[in-house]
Amino acid sequence: PLVATIASTDLGLLLRDDVFVDFFNTFLNLPVFGQTPIYISSTGQWHLWPELPSRLDPSPPALLAWLKKHRLPHFCKSSLCLHLVLCQKLLGFIRSGEAAKLLNWQSADQWLLEKCISGSQGMCHFRAQGMAGEELTNFWLTTERLLGLDESDTRQRDLYLSLLCRLKATHLREGSSVVTLCRTIAGSLPKPSHVQPISTRREILSKMQEQALFMIQSYWLPKFFIHCKMGMEEEKSCQPLLQEYRERLLQANLQEPSDFSENVFMMHIKRSQGLSGPYCSKKAKAEIWTLVNRGRDTQEMKMPSFQVQPGRQLGPAGSTRDSHPDKGALGPIPQQSEHPANTAFGGKGEATSPKRPRPSAEQVLHPEYLSEEKVLSNLRSSAPLAQLPSLKKPVKTLSFLPWALSADCCAGRPFRDFLNCQDRSVETLLLDLWHDLEEFLPVVLDPSTENSFFLRRLIGEKICKTYLEEGTIQQLPLETRTIRSLRDHLMSGEFSPWIFRAQKEICKVLCCFYEEFLADDDRTFLQFMVKGMH
């Protein structure tokens, strides 16, 4: 499997692939982490945030060793890694002779489509084409995760069964786009009353996944290409790209280099800008969130009313959020962008064009450019809907903890792993409950979701059975009224404001443990950096 290949490949080699760098940078800057570096492959330079004290002169090998041990394993378990795998498969198809023959593409068409779809932002827009295409893509991603698990491993069994139940409740139900497409294969799926060997189930799902991928490549990819070209015609910043595309159309057999950088730069780390105090990611996050809140206050003064655009969900602090992962960086760090075509997809195109003018000082204070908020505002998993307070003084960890917990789910669950290593079973159970409530919210609030009725019943019953039965309730340090009210509504798959009350109570319990997690991440990072100096 490609995920296993990524996990075992030398990180220095992986960083020569611009597509991998894009997804990995997005992952590294998810706000659950303490240290959030970003790599600029065009110069071979790493930017650290928070910066190290000026007395330290870290070496790139030490940084790569730390990333290999403490970031890459979580990346390989994250949803971003699955999106990378799908992106690589689509790019492989685009560059193939099969695609050129099947779709009558010229080399210039292939070049432009690569520019549009490469990277996390391109995949985000590709997935947002329409319900049928999105369902096929979601099925492929879920199946890819499931097939990468070993059901015989007790540590993976619960996740395996959970994903399998989710598939049956959504994509494998009669009338779904997947079943309609793969009807001949789906007809041989095991019925509830029959028990078939795991290999048979895996083989059937694998064949369905292949057929879904073929439909994505042969139908939804060309449709996306047409949508991109139409969008670029209206986007002024894309005119140079379109001009180059037209020039390439006149050059029939122009060979395009691969994503691997041919110019190998000496990898280096940007020196600290004179930071003399102790290294503390918790303090740095608080400073960023103070700017976020000030920027929100400034924007609220300019915009007396706030409306949510159709097709978008509310996120923490009332921000609108796309339903897919997006690219962003944390703090005042330059962003790398290889794909200006992304500005044509109906979004604002932040940080997508190398020629994009730098934001003004006023814009820098806007949450749109303070990317710790921006990264999570576009993640696929639901984000807490509670309004964060507008604070004039430095914020406390509890103020941004909901963002960090949302990011934990998208980042391969590093905070959960930390709690497990500390033998914090009750806190781990609380974190799992928080995430399951997060998963339930967008399903129950968006009736247009494929098979949303069955899915919300499935998730609601799972939450009640796992956390809210009499034997388990005694372990949860939550108010009895909160637990009982949750159970009464979730059993029938109904929305309840008690969800927010429960999440708030959970955050209060987990706050000090998240601060311990950040402190542990700081210690580990400093150990690697100091060791690398000797």
Short mmCIF file of C-alpha atoms in Angstrom, two decimals:
data_model
loop_
_atom_site.label_atom_id
_atom_site.label_comp_id
_atom_site.label_asym_id
_atom_site.label_seq_id
_atom_site.Cartn_x
_atom_site.Cartn_y
_atom_site.Cartn_z
CA PRO A 1 0.00 0.00 0.00
CA LEU A 2 1.14 3.53 -0.78
CA VAL A 3 0.70 4.67 2.83
CA ALA A 4 3.13 1.97 3.99
CA THR A 5 5.55 3.03 1.24
CA ILE A 6 5.44 6.63 2.46
CA ALA A 7 6.09 5.52 6.05
CA SER A 8 9.19 3.53 5.05
CA THR A 9 10.70 6.02 2.58
CA ASP A 10 13.55 8.33 3.52
CA LEU A 11 12.07 11.70 4.48
CA GLY A 12 14.75 13.60 2.58
CA LEU A 13 13.66 11.82 -0.60
CA LEU A 14 9.98 12.46 0.11
CA LEU A 15 10.68 16.17 0.47
CA ARG A 16 11.92 16.30 -3.13
CA ASP A 17 8.32 15.66 -4.23
CA ASP A 18 6.47 18.98 -4.38
CA VAL A 19 3.06 17.30 -4.03
CA PHE A 20 4.15 15.50 -0.85
CA VAL A 21 5.61 18.75 0.50
CA ASP A 22 2.27 20.51 0.00
CA PHE A 23 0.29 17.88 1.93
CA PHE A 24 2.99 17.47 4.60
CA ASN A 25 3.19 21.22 5.22
CA THR A 26 -0.58 21.33 5.67
CA PHE A 27 -0.34 18.47 8.17
CA LEU A 28 2.59 19.96 10.08
CA ASN A 29 0.65 23.18 10.64
CA LEU A 30 -2.47 21.65 12.13
CA PRO A 31 -2.96 23.52 15.42
CA VAL A 32 -2.94 20.44 17.63
CA PHE A 33 0.87 20.42 17.50
CA GLY A 34 3.31 22.53 19.48
CA GLN A 35 6.11 23.00 16.95
CA THR A 36 4.66 23.69 13.47
CA PRO A 37 7.46 23.96 10.89
CA ILE A 38 7.00 24.60 7.19
CA TYR A 39 9.32 23.61 4.35
CA ILE A 40 9.98 25.76 1.27
CA SER A 41 11.20 23.27 -1.31
CA SER A 42 12.10 25.97 -3.85
CA THR A 43 14.88 27.16 -1.52
CA GLY A 44 15.41 24.12 0.69
CA GLN A 45 14.66 26.22 3.78
CA TRP A 46 12.78 25.24 6.93
CA HIS A 47 10.89 27.85 8.95
CA LEU A 48 10.26 26.90 12.57
CA TRP A 49 7.37 28.19 14.64
CA PRO A 50 7.77 28.88 17.47
CA GLU A 51 11.34 29.87 16.75
CA LEU A 52 14.14 28.40 18.81
CA PRO A 53 16.18 30.58 21.18
CA SER A 54 18.92 32.41 19.27
CA ARG A 55 21.64 30.55 21.21
CA LEU A 56 20.62 27.31 19.47
CA ASP A 57 21.77 26.51 15.94
CA PRO A 58 19.78 23.42 14.94
CA SER A 59 20.87 21.14 12.12
CA PRO A 60 18.62 19.86 9.32
CA PRO A 61 19.51 16.19 10.05
CA ALA A 62 18.31 16.64 13.65
CA LEU A 63 15.06 18.22 12.42
CA LEU A 64 14.51 15.42 9.89
CA ALA A 65 15.14 12.80 12.59
CA TRP A 66 12.53 14.45 14.82
CA LEU A 67 10.02 14.68 11.96
CA LYS A 68 10.62 11.05 11.02
CA LYS A 69 9.91 9.84 14.56
CA HIS A 70 7.31 12.29 15.87
CA ARG A 71 5.39 13.60 12.86
CA LEU A 72 5.58 11.22 9.88
CA PRO A 73 3.93 8.24 11.70
CA HIS A 74 0.94 10.43 12.55
CA PHE A 75 0.83 11.83 9.02
CA CYS A 76 0.55 8.27 7.68
CA LYS A 77 -2.52 7.74 9.88
CA SER A 78 -4.14 11.05 8.91
CA SER A 79 -6.85 11.84 6.39
CA LEU A 80 -4.39 14.14 4.60
CA CYS A 81 -2.21 11.14 3.78
CA LEU A 82 -5.19 9.39 2.17
CA HIS A 83 -5.84 12.52 0.12
CA LEU A 84 -2.19 12.48 -0.93
CA VAL A 85 -2.49 8.86 -2.07
CA LEU A 86 -5.60 9.64 -4.13
CA CYS A 87 -3.93 12.74 -5.56
CA GLN A 88 -0.93 10.66 -6.65
CA LYS A 89 -3.21 8.12 -8.33
CA LEU A 90 -5.05 10.88 -10.20
CA LEU A 91 -1.76 12.47 -11.27
CA GLY A 92 -0.54 9.08 -12.47
CA PHE A 93 -3.67 8.71 -14.58
CA ILE A 94 -3.42 12.26 -15.97
CA ARG A 95 0.14 11.60 -17.16
CA SER A 96 -0.65 8.20 -18.66
CA GLY A 97 -1.07 7.37 -22.30
CA GLU A 98 -4.39 5.77 -21.37
CA ALA A 99 -5.79 9.15 -20.31
CA ALA A 100 -4.52 10.87 -23.44
CA LYS A 101 -6.15 8.21 -25.61
CA LEU A 102 -9.39 7.89 -23.64
CA LEU A 103 -10.03 11.60 -23.18
CA ASN A 104 -8.17 12.99 -26.20
CA TRP A 105 -5.95 15.14 -23.97
CA GLN A 106 -2.94 16.97 -25.31
CA SER A 107 0.19 17.48 -23.24
CA ALA A 108 -0.90 21.05 -22.48
CA ASP A 109 -4.22 19.78 -21.07
CA GLN A 110 -2.38 17.35 -18.85
CA TRP A 111 -0.03 20.10 -17.68
CA LEU A 112 -2.87 22.47 -16.76
CA LEU A 113 -4.91 19.79 -14.98
CA GLU A 114 -1.87 18.86 -12.91
CA LYS A 115 -1.57 22.47 -11.85
CA CYS A 116 -5.22 22.49 -10.82
CA ILE A 117 -5.35 19.27 -8.83
CA SER A 118 -1.88 18.97 -7.29
CA GLY A 119 -1.76 19.63 -3.57
CA SER A 120 -4.21 19.67 -0.69
CA GLN A 121 -6.11 22.73 -1.93
CA GLY A 122 -6.54 21.28 -5.41
CA MET A 123 -7.91 18.04 -3.96
CA CYS A 124 -10.22 20.02 -1.72
CA HIS A 125 -11.79 21.71 -4.72
CA PHE A 126 -11.88 18.49 -6.73
CA ARG A 127 -13.92 16.78 -4.02
CA ALA A 128 -16.45 19.62 -3.90
CA GLN A 129 -17.86 19.06 -7.40
CA GLY A 130 -21.18 17.47 -6.52
CA MET A 131 -22.88 14.87 -4.38
CA ALA A 132 -22.35 11.85 -6.65
CA GLY A 133 -18.69 12.62 -7.31
CA GLU A 134 -18.08 13.42 -3.67
CA GLU A 135 -19.72 10.17 -2.58
CA LEU A 136 -17.49 8.13 -4.90
CA THR A 137 -14.42 9.96 -3.59
CA ASN A 138 -15.45 9.48 0.04
CA PHE A 139 -16.07 5.80 -0.61
CA TRP A 140 -12.62 5.42 -2.15
CA LEU A 141 -10.96 7.18 0.80
CA THR A 142 -12.86 5.22 3.46
CA THR A 143 -12.19 1.93 1.70
CA GLU A 144 -8.51 2.77 1.34
CA ARG A 145 -8.30 3.33 5.10
CA LEU A 146 -10.23 0.14 5.85
CA LEU A 147 -8.17 -2.06 3.53
CA GLY A 148 -5.00 -0.77 5.18
CA LEU A 149 -6.12 -2.13 8.57
CA ASP A 150 -5.59 -5.61 9.98
CA GLU A 151 -8.83 -6.89 11.49
CA SER A 152 -6.97 -9.59 13.41
CA ASP A 153 -5.00 -6.90 15.29
CA THR A 154 -6.98 -6.06 18.44
CA ARG A 155 -5.62 -2.50 18.35
CA GLN A 156 -7.10 -1.95 14.88
CA ARG A 157 -10.22 -4.07 15.11
CA ASP A 158 -12.53 -1.41 16.57
CA LEU A 159 -11.60 1.10 13.87
CA TYR A 160 -11.98 -1.58 11.18
CA LEU A 161 -15.48 -2.51 12.33
CA SER A 162 -16.45 1.14 12.74
CA LEU A 163 -15.42 1.94 9.15
CA LEU A 164 -17.19 -1.17 7.87
CA CYS A 165 -20.44 -0.18 9.63
CA ARG A 166 -20.12 3.32 8.22
CA LEU A 167 -19.71 1.95 4.69
CA LYS A 168 -22.80 -0.24 5.09
CA ALA A 169 -24.83 2.68 6.45
CA THR A 170 -23.89 5.06 3.63
CA HIS A 171 -22.14 4.02 0.44
CA LEU A 172 -23.30 0.39 0.37
CA ARG A 173 -27.01 1.14 0.82
CA GLU A 174 -29.43 0.57 -2.03
CA GLY A 175 -29.70 3.68 -4.18
CA SER A 176 -26.27 5.09 -3.38
CA SER A 177 -24.01 6.18 -6.22
CA VAL A 178 -21.50 3.50 -5.30
CA VAL A 179 -24.01 0.63 -5.35
CA THR A 180 -25.56 1.91 -8.56
CA LEU A 181 -22.13 1.98 -10.19
CA CYS A 182 -20.91 -1.32 -8.81
CA ARG A 183 -24.22 -3.22 -8.71
CA THR A 184 -22.82 -6.44 -10.12
CA ILE A 185 -20.07 -6.50 -7.51
CA ALA A 186 -22.20 -5.22 -4.64
CA GLY A 187 -24.68 -8.05 -5.24
CA SER A 188 -22.15 -10.51 -3.88
CA LEU A 189 -21.49 -8.56 -0.67
CA PRO A 190 -22.04 -10.61 2.49
CA LYS A 191 -25.58 -10.34 3.86
CA PRO A 192 -26.04 -9.79 7.60
CA SER A 193 -27.15 -13.40 8.08
CA HIS A 194 -24.09 -14.84 6.36
CA VAL A 195 -20.50 -14.89 7.49
CA GLN A 196 -17.90 -14.91 4.73
CA PRO A 197 -14.11 -15.01 4.97
CA ILE A 198 -12.46 -11.65 5.45
CA SER A 199 -10.46 -12.15 2.26
CA THR A 200 -13.70 -12.34 0.26
CA ARG A 201 -15.02 -9.14 1.77
CA ARG A 202 -11.69 -7.42 1.15
CA GLU A 203 -11.59 -8.64 -2.43
CA ILE A 204 -15.11 -7.37 -3.14
CA LEU A 205 -14.43 -3.98 -1.58
CA SER A 206 -11.15 -3.73 -3.47
CA LYS A 207 -12.91 -4.37 -6.79
CA MET A 208 -15.58 -1.81 -5.98
CA GLN A 209 -12.88 0.68 -5.06
CA GLU A 210 -11.14 0.11 -8.41
CA GLN A 211 -14.39 0.68 -10.28
CA ALA A 212 -15.11 3.84 -8.29
CA LEU A 213 -11.61 5.12 -9.06
CA PHE A 214 -12.10 4.47 -12.77
CA MET A 215 -15.32 6.51 -12.72
CA ILE A 216 -13.58 9.31 -10.82
CA GLN A 217 -10.76 9.36 -13.36
CA SER A 218 -12.77 8.97 -16.55
CA TYR A 219 -15.79 11.16 -15.70
CA TRP A 220 -15.28 13.46 -12.71
CA LEU A 221 -11.70 14.41 -13.57
CA PRO A 222 -12.56 15.72 -17.08
CA LYS A 223 -15.60 17.50 -15.62
CA PHE A 224 -13.34 19.13 -13.03
CA PHE A 225 -10.93 20.19 -15.80
CA ILE A 226 -13.72 21.98 -17.68
CA HIS A 227 -14.83 23.68 -14.46
CA CYS A 228 -11.26 24.85 -13.81
CA LYS A 229 -10.79 26.37 -17.26
CA MET A 230 -14.10 28.21 -17.02
CA GLY A 231 -13.16 29.54 -13.59
CA MET A 232 -9.72 30.68 -14.75
CA GLU A 233 -11.23 32.67 -17.59
CA GLU A 234 -12.90 34.89 -14.98
CA GLU A 235 -9.96 35.09 -12.57
CA LYS A 236 -7.51 37.88 -13.37
CA SER A 237 -4.61 36.30 -11.45
CA CYS A 238 -4.90 33.16 -13.61
CA GLN A 239 -4.41 34.92 -16.94
CA PRO A 240 -0.62 34.28 -17.06
CA LEU A 241 -1.29 30.60 -16.44
CA LEU A 242 -3.89 30.48 -19.20
CA GLN A 243 -1.50 32.26 -21.53
CA GLU A 244 1.17 29.65 -20.87
CA TYR A 245 -1.45 26.93 -21.42
CA ARG A 246 -2.35 28.37 -24.83
CA GLU A 247 1.31 28.55 -25.77
CA ARG A 248 1.76 24.92 -24.82
CA LEU A 249 -1.21 23.94 -26.96
CA LEU A 250 0.85 25.11 -29.94
CA GLN A 251 3.72 22.83 -28.89
CA ALA A 252 2.35 19.35 -29.43
CA ASN A 253 4.83 17.07 -27.66
CA LEU A 254 6.37 19.24 -24.99
CA GLN A 255 7.70 17.01 -22.20
CA GLU A 256 6.80 18.08 -18.67
CA PRO A 257 9.17 17.18 -15.83
CA SER A 258 7.93 15.18 -12.86
CA ASP A 259 7.07 16.57 -9.42
CA PHE A 260 10.51 15.66 -8.10
CA SER A 261 12.73 18.70 -7.81
CA GLU A 262 15.73 18.45 -10.09
CA ASN A 263 17.45 21.36 -8.35
CA VAL A 264 18.70 19.91 -5.09
CA PHE A 265 19.24 22.73 -2.59
CA MET A 266 21.30 22.42 0.53
CA MET A 267 18.61 22.00 3.17
CA HIS A 268 18.89 24.59 5.93
CA ILE A 269 16.89 26.10 8.80
CA LYS A 270 16.11 29.79 8.99
CA ARG A 271 17.94 31.35 11.92
CA SER A 272 16.00 32.76 14.85
CA GLN A 273 15.16 36.47 14.75
CA GLY A 274 16.73 37.18 18.10
CA LEU A 275 14.37 35.22 20.39
CA SER A 276 16.03 35.14 23.80
CA GLY A 277 13.29 33.83 26.12
CA PRO A 278 12.49 30.19 26.87
CA TYR A 279 10.99 28.05 24.13
CA CYS A 280 7.26 27.56 24.81
CA SER A 281 4.70 26.61 22.15
CA LYS A 282 1.81 27.15 24.58
CA LYS A 283 2.76 30.81 25.00
CA ALA A 284 3.25 31.21 21.23
CA LYS A 285 -0.20 29.79 20.55
CA ALA A 286 -1.77 32.16 23.07
CA GLU A 287 -0.11 35.10 21.33
CA ILE A 288 -1.41 34.00 17.94
CA TRP A 289 -4.93 33.54 19.28
CA THR A 290 -4.81 36.99 20.85
CA LEU A 291 -4.13 38.36 17.35
CA VAL A 292 -6.90 36.17 15.93
CA ASN A 293 -9.42 37.59 18.38
CA ARG A 294 -8.27 41.16 17.78
CA GLY A 295 -8.55 40.59 14.05
CA ARG A 296 -12.04 39.20 14.52
CA ASP A 297 -13.01 42.24 16.56
CA THR A 298 -11.70 44.53 13.80
CA GLN A 299 -13.60 42.63 11.15
CA GLU A 300 -16.81 42.61 13.18
CA MET A 301 -16.61 46.41 13.42
CA LYS A 302 -16.41 46.60 9.62
CA MET A 303 -19.13 43.98 9.04
CA PRO A 304 -22.19 44.55 11.24
CA SER A 305 -23.98 41.51 9.89
CA PHE A 306 -22.69 38.00 9.26
CA GLN A 307 -24.19 35.49 6.87
CA VAL A 308 -23.23 31.91 6.20
CA GLN A 309 -22.91 31.13 2.53
CA PRO A 310 -24.88 28.12 1.23
CA GLY A 311 -22.92 24.93 1.25
CA ARG A 312 -20.66 25.98 4.10
CA GLN A 313 -20.70 25.09 7.77
CA LEU A 314 -20.13 27.14 10.84
CA GLY A 315 -16.82 26.56 12.53
CA PRO A 316 -15.35 27.70 15.82
CA ALA A 317 -15.66 31.41 16.45
CA GLY A 318 -18.46 31.58 13.92
CA SER A 319 -16.10 31.33 10.95
CA THR A 320 -17.37 29.80 7.76
CA ARG A 321 -15.63 26.63 6.78
CA ASP A 322 -15.38 24.60 3.62
CA SER A 323 -16.07 20.90 3.99
CA HIS A 324 -12.58 19.82 2.96
CA PRO A 325 -8.99 20.16 4.11
CA ASP A 326 -7.26 23.31 2.94
CA LYS A 327 -3.73 24.54 2.87
CA GLY A 328 -2.41 26.94 5.48
CA ALA A 329 0.52 27.78 7.67
CA LEU A 330 0.78 28.75 11.27
CA GLY A 331 1.86 32.15 12.41
CA PRO A 332 4.00 34.61 10.48
CA ILE A 333 5.57 31.99 8.22
CA PRO A 334 5.88 32.34 4.44
CA GLN A 335 3.74 29.90 2.52
CA GLN A 336 4.91 27.91 -0.45
CA SER A 337 2.63 27.64 -3.42
CA GLU A 338 3.13 25.83 -6.68
CA HIS A 339 -0.38 26.06 -8.08
CA PRO A 340 -1.85 29.48 -8.89
CA ALA A 341 -4.69 27.74 -10.72
CA ASN A 342 -6.36 27.17 -7.39
CA THR A 343 -7.55 30.77 -7.35
CA ALA A 344 -10.09 29.90 -10.02
CA PHE A 345 -12.16 27.50 -7.95
CA GLY A 346 -14.58 29.97 -6.48
CA GLY A 347 -12.58 30.56 -3.31
CA LYS A 348 -10.43 33.54 -2.52
CA GLY A 349 -7.31 31.72 -3.59
CA GLU A 350 -5.30 32.58 -0.51
CA ALA A 351 -1.63 31.76 -0.77
CA THR A 352 -2.04 30.01 -4.08
CA SER A 353 -0.35 32.31 -6.55
CA PRO A 354 3.39 33.05 -6.41
CA LYS A 355 2.55 36.50 -7.81
CA ARG A 356 -0.11 37.22 -5.23
CA PRO A 357 0.66 40.53 -3.48
CA ARG A 358 1.58 40.35 0.18
CA PRO A 359 -1.32 41.16 2.53
CA SER A 360 -1.32 44.58 4.11
CA ALA A 361 -0.84 45.10 7.83
CA GLU A 362 -4.59 45.42 8.21
CA GLN A 363 -5.15 42.11 6.42
CA VAL A 364 -2.56 40.34 8.55
CA LEU A 365 -4.82 40.82 11.55
CA HIS A 366 -7.74 39.19 9.75
CA PRO A 367 -8.33 35.52 10.70
CA GLU A 368 -8.18 34.69 7.00
CA TYR A 369 -4.44 35.37 7.04
CA LEU A 370 -3.75 34.16 10.57
CA SER A 371 -3.53 30.64 9.42
CA GLU A 372 -3.80 28.70 12.68
CA GLU A 373 -7.49 29.56 12.47
CA LYS A 374 -7.57 29.21 8.70
CA VAL A 375 -6.14 25.67 8.63
CA LEU A 376 -8.88 24.24 10.82
CA SER A 377 -11.61 26.41 9.32
CA ASN A 378 -11.44 24.22 6.22
CA LEU A 379 -10.99 20.74 7.65
CA ARG A 380 -13.30 17.94 6.61
CA SER A 381 -14.27 16.81 10.10
CA SER A 382 -16.77 19.01 11.87
CA ALA A 383 -15.53 21.80 14.08
CA PRO A 384 -17.16 23.03 17.28
CA LEU A 385 -19.99 25.44 16.62
CA ALA A 386 -19.67 27.39 19.85
CA GLN A 387 -18.74 31.08 19.55
CA LEU A 388 -15.37 31.84 21.02
CA PRO A 389 -15.31 34.99 23.17
CA SER A 390 -13.71 38.17 21.88
CA LEU A 391 -10.87 38.73 24.29
CA LYS A 392 -8.74 41.81 24.80
CA LYS A 393 -6.19 40.12 27.07
CA PRO A 394 -4.01 37.08 26.19
CA VAL A 395 -6.20 34.04 25.73
CA LYS A 396 -5.99 30.88 27.78
CA THR A 397 -5.54 27.37 26.42
CA LEU A 398 -9.22 26.58 26.95
CA SER A 399 -10.15 29.27 24.40
CA PHE A 400 -8.48 27.49 21.49
CA LEU A 401 -8.69 23.90 22.76
CA PRO A 402 -11.73 23.03 20.55
CA TRP A 403 -9.63 23.85 17.48
CA ALA A 404 -6.78 21.67 18.75
CA LEU A 405 -9.12 18.75 19.44
CA SER A 406 -10.65 19.02 15.97
CA ALA A 407 -7.16 19.04 14.50
CA ASP A 408 -6.19 15.99 16.58
CA CYS A 409 -8.65 13.87 14.64
CA CYS A 410 -7.27 15.09 11.30
CA ALA A 411 -3.64 14.71 12.38
CA GLY A 412 -3.58 11.00 13.17
CA ARG A 413 -4.61 11.44 16.85
CA PRO A 414 -1.28 12.50 18.44
CA PHE A 415 -3.01 13.89 21.56
CA ARG A 416 -4.93 10.64 21.99
CA ASP A 417 -1.70 8.65 21.71
CA PHE A 418 -0.19 10.88 24.39
CA LEU A 419 -3.10 10.19 26.74
CA ASN A 420 -2.77 6.47 26.09
CA CYS A 421 0.95 6.55 26.87
CA GLN A 422 0.12 8.31 30.15
CA ASP A 423 -2.43 5.56 31.00
CA ARG A 424 -5.20 8.15 31.11
CA SER A 425 -8.07 5.82 30.19
CA VAL A 426 -10.86 8.13 31.40
CA GLU A 427 -9.43 11.14 29.56
CA THR A 428 -8.96 9.03 26.43
CA LEU A 429 -12.60 7.97 26.66
CA LEU A 430 -13.64 11.62 27.00
CA LEU A 431 -11.58 12.60 23.96
CA ASP A 432 -13.17 9.80 21.92
CA LEU A 433 -16.62 10.99 23.01
CA TRP A 434 -15.73 14.55 21.99
CA HIS A 435 -14.68 13.38 18.53
CA ASP A 436 -17.76 11.19 18.05
CA LEU A 437 -19.99 14.13 18.96
CA GLU A 438 -18.05 16.19 16.40
CA GLU A 439 -18.68 13.54 13.77
CA PHE A 440 -22.38 13.47 14.63
CA LEU A 441 -22.96 17.23 14.33
CA PRO A 442 -22.51 17.78 10.56
CA VAL A 443 -24.55 14.66 9.80
CA VAL A 444 -27.54 15.70 11.90
CA LEU A 445 -27.35 19.38 10.83
CA ASP A 446 -27.05 18.69 7.09
CA PRO A 447 -29.95 16.54 5.84
CA SER A 448 -28.52 16.58 2.31
CA THR A 449 -25.71 14.24 3.39
CA GLU A 450 -25.91 10.88 1.60
CA ASN A 451 -28.08 8.53 3.73
CA SER A 452 -27.88 11.04 6.60
CA PHE A 453 -30.84 9.45 8.42
CA PHE A 454 -29.16 6.04 8.66
CA LEU A 455 -25.77 7.55 9.41
CA ARG A 456 -26.96 9.74 12.27
CA ARG A 457 -28.83 6.80 13.80
CA LEU A 458 -25.68 4.70 13.49
CA ILE A 459 -23.44 7.32 15.11
CA GLY A 460 -26.02 8.17 17.79
CA GLU A 461 -26.46 4.53 18.80
CA LYS A 462 -22.70 4.01 18.79
CA ILE A 463 -22.19 6.97 21.15
CA CYS A 464 -24.89 5.73 23.53
CA LYS A 465 -23.60 2.16 23.54
CA THR A 466 -19.93 3.12 23.94
CA TYR A 467 -20.10 5.97 26.44
CA LEU A 468 -23.58 6.46 27.89
CA GLU A 469 -24.61 3.06 29.22
CA GLU A 470 -24.96 2.70 32.98
CA GLY A 471 -21.65 0.89 33.45
CA THR A 472 -19.67 3.53 31.54
CA ILE A 473 -21.41 6.65 32.83
CA GLN A 474 -19.82 6.24 36.24
CA GLN A 475 -16.37 6.72 34.67
CA LEU A 476 -17.19 10.03 32.98
CA PRO A 477 -16.53 13.18 35.04
CA LEU A 478 -19.47 14.97 33.45
CA GLU A 479 -22.66 16.27 35.00
CA THR A 480 -25.34 13.60 35.31
CA ARG A 481 -27.94 15.86 33.72
CA THR A 482 -25.70 16.41 30.70
CA ILE A 483 -25.15 12.68 30.17
CA ARG A 484 -28.82 11.76 30.52
CA SER A 485 -29.97 14.54 28.20
CA LEU A 486 -27.43 13.45 25.62
CA ARG A 487 -28.58 9.86 25.78
CA ASP A 488 -32.26 10.77 25.43
CA HIS A 489 -31.65 12.66 22.17
CA LEU A 490 -28.87 10.61 20.59
CA MET A 491 -30.71 7.29 20.83
CA SER A 492 -33.15 8.59 18.21
CA GLY A 493 -30.48 10.38 16.17
CA GLU A 494 -31.76 13.83 17.12
CA PHE A 495 -29.81 17.05 17.43
CA SER A 496 -29.47 18.42 20.94
CA PRO A 497 -27.81 21.57 22.32
CA TRP A 498 -26.59 19.32 25.12
CA ILE A 499 -23.90 18.23 22.67
CA PHE A 500 -22.24 21.63 23.07
CA ARG A 501 -22.63 21.50 26.84
CA ALA A 502 -20.97 18.06 26.92
CA GLN A 503 -18.10 19.21 24.70
CA LYS A 504 -17.53 22.26 26.89
CA GLU A 505 -17.36 20.08 30.01
CA ILE A 506 -14.97 17.69 28.26
CA CYS A 507 -12.70 20.58 27.25
CA LYS A 508 -12.46 21.75 30.86
CA VAL A 509 -11.29 18.28 31.90
CA LEU A 510 -8.82 17.85 29.03
CA CYS A 511 -7.33 21.35 29.11
CA CYS A 512 -4.53 20.64 31.60
CA PHE A 513 -3.65 17.40 29.82
CA TYR A 514 -3.38 19.21 26.50
CA GLU A 515 -0.98 21.66 28.12
CA GLU A 516 1.06 18.66 29.31
CA PHE A 517 0.99 17.35 25.74
CA LEU A 518 2.38 20.65 24.42
CA ALA A 519 5.08 20.69 27.10
CA ASP A 520 6.06 17.11 26.21
CA ASP A 521 6.20 18.02 22.52
CA ASP A 522 8.43 20.99 23.40
CA ARG A 523 10.80 18.83 25.48
CA THR A 524 11.10 16.20 22.77
CA PHE A 525 11.75 18.78 20.06
CA LEU A 526 14.41 20.57 22.10
CA GLN A 527 16.13 17.28 22.92
CA PHE A 528 16.49 16.47 19.23
CA MET A 529 17.65 19.98 18.35
CA VAL A 530 20.24 20.19 21.16
CA LYS A 531 21.48 16.68 20.46
CA GLY A 532 21.90 17.58 16.79
CA MET A 533 24.30 20.38 17.71
CA HIS A 534 26.85 17.96 19.17
#
